[in-house]
């Protein structure tokens, strides 16, 4: 069984999801539930911190794709930060950097939300 968990934090209007462990077909539902929780609480500026994410499968990537349009239609966004190189390579191979803001640090991603509001 895969080991995976999602932690929640807030920084201003940004809801930060801290991913830990392996995001695969067995654990993708936990990320789905976490994003649905954000939506139900009207938290649409979602930052996924992948500092402690050690593996992602296509099922895990599918969760991001499943929610991005809904979140953007509500005026928010899903940004991704602090991915480990091995995990970033998976996102990059599948073209996610063209669809998502993927930043090196959490601070950069939070700032990007702030600049989007002021634009």
XYZ file of N, CA, C and O in Angstrom, residues 10-116:
428
model
N -2.886 27.706 5.315
C -3.302 28.918 4.605
C -2.189 29.937 4.697
O -1.528 30.041 5.730
N -1.988 30.666 3.623
C -1.114 31.845 3.637
C -1.891 32.946 2.933
O -1.972 32.970 1.706
N -2.477 33.822 3.719
C -3.362 34.839 3.147
C -4.563 34.158 2.519
O -5.227 33.344 3.166
N -4.806 34.463 1.253
C -5.948 33.867 0.552
C -5.580 32.579 -0.171
O -6.391 32.027 -0.904
N -4.357 32.115 0.026
C -3.883 30.915 -0.677
C -3.992 29.711 0.260
O -3.502 29.735 1.384
N -4.652 28.655 -0.232
C -4.723 27.387 0.504
C -3.573 26.520 0.010
O -3.460 26.250 -1.183
N -2.717 26.119 0.908
C -1.542 25.322 0.549
C -1.789 23.868 0.924
O -2.150 23.568 2.061
N -1.611 22.993 -0.049
C -1.729 21.554 0.172
C -0.319 20.966 0.156
O 0.378 21.040 -0.850
N 0.107 20.428 1.280
C 1.419 19.790 1.377
C 1.265 18.302 1.105
O 0.609 17.593 1.875
N 1.857 17.860 0.006
C 1.758 16.445 -0.358
C 2.965 15.691 0.186
O 4.102 16.146 0.062
N 2.703 14.526 0.763
C 3.754 13.686 1.320
C 3.595 12.267 0.774
O 2.490 11.724 0.798
N 4.688 11.699 0.276
C 4.660 10.299 -0.106
C 4.477 10.069 -1.590
O 4.985 10.824 -2.418
N 3.725 9.019 -1.916
C 3.552 8.579 -3.295
C 2.114 8.792 -3.744
O 1.185 8.265 -3.130
N 1.963 9.546 -4.823
C 0.636 9.822 -5.380
C 0.446 8.909 -6.588
O 1.076 9.089 -7.627
N -0.407 7.907 -6.404
C -0.619 6.929 -7.468
C -2.105 6.564 -7.534
O -2.950 7.238 -6.934
N -2.425 5.504 -8.260
C -3.824 5.111 -8.428
C -4.505 4.790 -7.100
O -5.710 4.970 -6.951
N -3.728 4.334 -6.118
C -4.303 3.984 -4.814
C -4.526 5.200 -3.929
O -5.361 5.163 -3.027
N -3.779 6.277 -4.181
C -3.850 7.441 -3.296
C -4.433 8.679 -3.965
O -4.665 9.690 -3.291
N -4.673 8.627 -5.264
C -5.172 9.802 -5.987
C -6.482 10.319 -5.392
O -6.731 11.533 -5.386
N -7.311 9.411 -4.871
C -8.590 9.841 -4.295
C -8.388 10.785 -3.111
O -9.222 11.667 -2.865
N -7.273 10.639 -2.395
C -7.010 11.541 -1.260
C -6.761 12.961 -1.750
O -7.217 13.929 -1.127
N -6.051 13.112 -2.866
C -5.838 14.448 -3.422
C -7.151 15.001 -3.975
O -7.452 16.181 -3.807
N -7.941 14.142 -4.616
C -9.257 14.583 -5.098
C -10.098 15.129 -3.949
O -10.683 16.207 -4.053
N -10.133 14.395 -2.867
C -10.904 14.810 -1.689
C -10.377 16.134 -1.141
O -11.159 17.012 -0.751
N -9.068 16.289 -1.127
C -8.467 17.526 -0.613
C -8.863 18.728 -1.472
O -9.217 19.789 -0.943
N -8.818 18.573 -2.786
C -9.179 19.688 -3.669
C -10.682 19.968 -3.577
O -11.110 21.124 -3.560
N -11.486 18.924 -3.474
C -12.931 19.125 -3.297
C -13.220 19.866 -1.989
O -14.104 20.714 -1.937
N -12.464 19.561 -0.953
C -12.620 20.267 0.324
C -12.307 21.753 0.144
O -13.043 22.607 0.647
N -11.252 22.049 -0.590
C -10.920 23.455 -0.869
C -12.074 24.140 -1.596
O -12.477 25.249 -1.230
N -12.602 23.470 -2.613
C -13.698 24.059 -3.378
C -14.922 24.284 -2.500
O -15.578 25.318 -2.602
N -15.252 23.336 -1.651
C -16.444 23.477 -0.803
C -16.279 24.606 0.215
O -17.258 25.165 0.687
N -15.038 24.948 0.518
C -14.755 26.045 1.447
C -14.454 27.342 0.701
O -13.958 28.292 1.294
N -14.747 27.362 -0.601
C -14.533 28.540 -1.458
C -13.061 28.943 -1.526
O -12.746 30.105 -1.790
N -12.156 28.041 -1.269
C -10.716 28.303 -1.383
C -10.297 27.907 -2.795
O -10.101 26.729 -3.080
N -10.195 28.897 -3.680
C -9.909 28.595 -5.090
C -8.484 28.948 -5.503
O -8.082 28.642 -6.611
N -7.737 29.604 -4.634
C -6.307 29.821 -4.892
C -5.561 28.697 -4.191
O -5.298 28.755 -2.996
N -5.255 27.673 -4.946
C -4.706 26.444 -4.380
C -3.251 26.286 -4.817
O -2.936 26.317 -6.003
N -2.391 26.123 -3.844
C -0.974 25.887 -4.109
C -0.628 24.491 -3.620
O -0.823 24.168 -2.448
N -0.141 23.678 -4.518
C 0.276 22.321 -4.168
C 1.786 22.332 -3.948
O 2.545 22.616 -4.872
N 2.204 22.066 -2.717
C 3.625 22.013 -2.387
C 4.077 20.561 -2.472
O 3.631 19.709 -1.719
N 4.973 20.291 -3.420
C 5.423 18.920 -3.650
C 6.787 18.607 -3.070
O 7.421 17.634 -3.479
N 7.209 19.390 -2.090
C 8.538 19.182 -1.504
C 8.735 17.761 -0.989
O 9.815 17.198 -1.094
N 7.690 17.162 -0.447
C 7.797 15.813 0.117
C 7.048 14.762 -0.703
O 6.751 13.677 -0.202
N 6.749 15.120 -1.950
C 6.131 14.157 -2.866
C 7.260 13.398 -3.558
O 8.085 14.001 -4.246
N 7.318 12.103 -3.376
C 8.457 11.337 -3.904
C 8.144 10.575 -5.189
O 9.052 10.096 -5.867
N 6.846 10.493 -5.532
C 6.466 9.742 -6.741
C 5.097 10.215 -7.186
O 4.232 10.530 -6.347
N 4.892 10.294 -8.496
C 3.557 10.588 -9.024
C 3.323 9.718 -10.256
O 4.210 9.558 -11.103
N 2.150 9.136 -10.341
C 1.780 8.313 -11.503
C 0.807 9.105 -12.370
O 0.393 10.212 -12.022
N 0.412 8.492 -13.469
C -0.549 9.156 -14.355
C -1.879 9.405 -13.644
O -2.549 10.407 -13.907
N -2.253 8.539 -12.730
C -3.495 8.744 -11.973
C -3.392 10.005 -11.118
O -4.350 10.777 -11.004
N -2.231 10.221 -10.547
C -2.025 11.432 -9.751
C -2.061 12.675 -10.615
O -2.676 13.687 -10.257
N -1.429 12.615 -11.763
C -1.454 13.750 -12.686
C -2.874 14.034 -13.154
O -3.270 15.183 -13.347
N -3.649 12.978 -13.315
C -5.034 13.140 -13.755
C -5.876 13.960 -12.795
O -6.803 14.655 -13.218
N -5.556 13.907 -11.519
C -6.305 14.705 -10.536
C -6.126 16.190 -10.834
O -7.094 16.964 -10.801
N -4.905 16.594 -11.143
C -4.664 18.005 -11.463
C -5.484 18.417 -12.682
O -6.110 19.476 -12.688
N -5.485 17.557 -13.699
C -6.223 17.883 -14.926
C -7.733 17.917 -14.686
O -8.448 18.703 -15.288
N -8.201 17.059 -13.785
C -9.646 16.974 -13.535
C -10.198 18.240 -12.897
O -11.368 18.575 -13.104
N -9.371 18.954 -12.148
C -9.879 20.091 -11.387
C -9.482 21.461 -11.926
O -10.081 22.463 -11.535
N -8.498 21.547 -12.794
C -7.971 22.854 -13.158
C -9.033 23.752 -13.817
O -9.115 24.943 -13.503
N -9.844 23.211 -14.703
C -10.849 24.056 -15.351
C -11.881 24.560 -14.356
O -12.243 25.734 -14.367
N -12.369 23.668 -13.496
C -13.362 24.072 -12.490
C -12.828 25.183 -11.598
O -13.525 26.154 -11.326
N -11.612 25.028 -11.150
C -11.015 26.019 -10.246
C -10.838 27.351 -10.975
O -11.161 28.412 -10.435
N -10.374 27.308 -12.199
C -10.187 28.554 -12.967
C -11.519 29.211 -13.295
O -11.623 30.439 -13.301
N -12.544 28.434 -13.560
C -13.869 29.008 -13.822
C -14.421 29.737 -12.600
O -15.250 30.633 -12.729
N -13.956 29.369 -11.418
C -14.373 30.038 -10.177
C -13.450 31.205 -9.830
O -13.552 31.772 -8.739
N -12.542 31.558 -10.745
C -11.664 32.698 -10.525
C -10.373 32.374 -9.802
O -9.632 33.282 -9.438
N -10.089 31.106 -9.606
C -8.866 30.719 -8.903
C -7.876 30.043 -9.823
O -7.961 30.157 -11.045
N -6.954 29.338 -9.213
C -5.959 28.603 -9.980
C -5.336 27.537 -9.082
O -5.427 27.613 -7.856
N -4.719 26.568 -9.704
C -3.899 25.588 -9.001
C -2.469 25.812 -9.463
O -2.174 25.715 -10.659
N -1.614 26.176 -8.525
C -0.200 26.346 -8.827
C 0.568 25.251 -8.081
O 0.100 24.735 -7.067
N 1.724 24.930 -8.602
C 2.514 23.823 -8.059
C 3.901 24.359 -7.725
O 4.467 25.146 -8.499
N 4.453 23.939 -6.589
C 5.770 24.441 -6.185
C 6.598 23.364 -5.511
O 6.066 22.391 -4.978
N 7.907 23.594 -5.549
C 8.893 22.839 -4.772
C 8.928 21.348 -5.101
O 9.167 20.519 -4.225
N 8.714 21.019 -6.368
C 8.762 19.599 -6.746
C 10.193 19.083 -6.718
O 11.130 19.794 -7.099
N 10.356 17.849 -6.306
C 11.659 17.202 -6.401
C 11.967 16.983 -7.886
O 11.042 16.772 -8.686
N 13.232 17.046 -8.277
C 13.585 16.922 -9.707
C 12.976 15.704 -10.394
O 12.488 15.799 -11.528
N 12.989 14.572 -9.726
C 12.447 13.345 -10.327
C 10.943 13.493 -10.608
O 10.451 13.060 -11.653
N 10.222 14.123 -9.711
C 8.782 14.325 -9.888
C 8.539 15.418 -10.928
O 7.655 15.287 -11.789
N 9.344 16.483 -10.883
C 9.187 17.552 -11.877
C 9.363 16.998 -13.292
O 8.637 17.384 -14.199
N 10.295 16.093 -13.466
C 10.536 15.521 -14.796
C 9.288 14.858 -15.361
O 9.033 14.920 -16.561
N 8.501 14.226 -14.511
C 7.252 13.595 -14.968
C 6.276 14.670 -15.441
O 5.680 14.554 -16.519
N 6.130 15.724 -14.649
C 5.260 16.827 -15.057
C 5.737 17.422 -16.380
O 4.946 17.697 -17.279
N 7.047 17.616 -16.485
C 7.627 18.250 -17.663
C 7.448 17.390 -18.907
O 7.078 17.892 -19.977
N 7.669 16.102 -18.778
C 7.532 15.206 -19.930
C 6.129 15.246 -20.524
O 5.940 15.077 -21.723
N 5.145 15.470 -19.666
C 3.755 15.466 -20.125
C 3.219 16.861 -20.429
O 2.031 17.047 -20.662
N 4.106 17.844 -20.425
C 3.720 19.190 -20.839
C 2.969 20.007 -19.792
O 2.386 21.035 -20.126
N 2.996 19.597 -18.548
C 2.279 20.341 -17.512
C 2.767 21.781 -17.335
O 1.957 22.648 -17.013
N 4.053 22.068 -17.552
C 4.472 23.466 -17.398
C 3.766 24.427 -18.361
O 3.733 25.624 -18.121
N 3.176 23.919 -19.437
C 2.420 24.788 -20.344
C 1.016 25.059 -19.811
O 0.368 26.009 -20.205
N 0.545 24.200 -18.914
C -0.823 24.323 -18.403
C -0.874 24.899 -16.985
O -1.882 25.487 -16.595
N 0.166 24.677 -16.225
C 0.200 25.074 -14.812
C 1.420 25.941 -14.556
O 2.458 25.758 -15.193
N 1.287 26.859 -13.589
C 2.460 27.562 -13.084
C 3.158 26.604 -12.132
O 2.586 26.222 -11.107
N 4.366 26.210 -12.471
C 5.169 25.339 -11.608
C 6.400 26.135 -11.201
O 7.230 26.471 -12.035
N 6.473 26.462 -9.919
C 7.525 27.327 -9.414
C 8.520 26.505 -8.579
O 8.165 25.469 -8.028
N 9.731 27.043 -8.466
C 10.754 26.349 -7.666
C 10.468 26.425 -6.179
O 10.791 25.496 -5.442
N 9.888 27.550 -5.729
C 9.643 27.700 -4.292
C 8.185 28.064 -4.022
O 7.495 28.620 -4.882
N 7.787 27.768 -2.821
C 6.432 28.103 -2.381
C 6.238 29.622 -2.382
O 5.180 30.110 -2.789
N 7.250 30.365 -1.940
C 7.139 31.826 -1.900
C 6.884 32.399 -3.295
O 6.078 33.316 -3.453
N 7.571 31.873 -4.296
C 7.360 32.346 -5.669
C 5.913 32.108 -6.101
O 5.290 32.970 -6.728
N 5.400 30.954 -5.769
C 4.033 30.609 -6.167
C 3.012 31.491 -5.449
O 2.051 31.959 -6.065
N 3.221 31.734 -4.163
C 2.306 32.611 -3.423
C 2.341 34.004 -4.034
O 1.295 34.640 -4.222
N 3.531 34.486 -4.371
C 3.666 35.801 -4.993
C 2.929 35.865 -6.321
O 2.349 36.887 -6.672
N 2.961 34.780 -7.047
C 2.280 34.737 -8.352
C 0.772 34.905 -8.180
O 0.126 35.549 -8.998
N 0.217 34.351 -7.095
C -1.208 34.573 -6.821
C -1.448 36.044 -6.541
O -2.408 36.623 -7.026
N -0.566 36.657 -5.772
C -0.720 38.073 -5.419
C -0.652 38.950 -6.656
O -1.437 39.880 -6.801
N 0.284 38.663 -7.557
C 0.404 39.488 -8.759
C -0.772 39.274 -9.687
O -1.174 40.194 -10.398
N -1.369 38.087 -9.669
C -2.545 37.839 -10.517
C -3.721 38.679 -10.054
O -4.521 39.149 -10.855
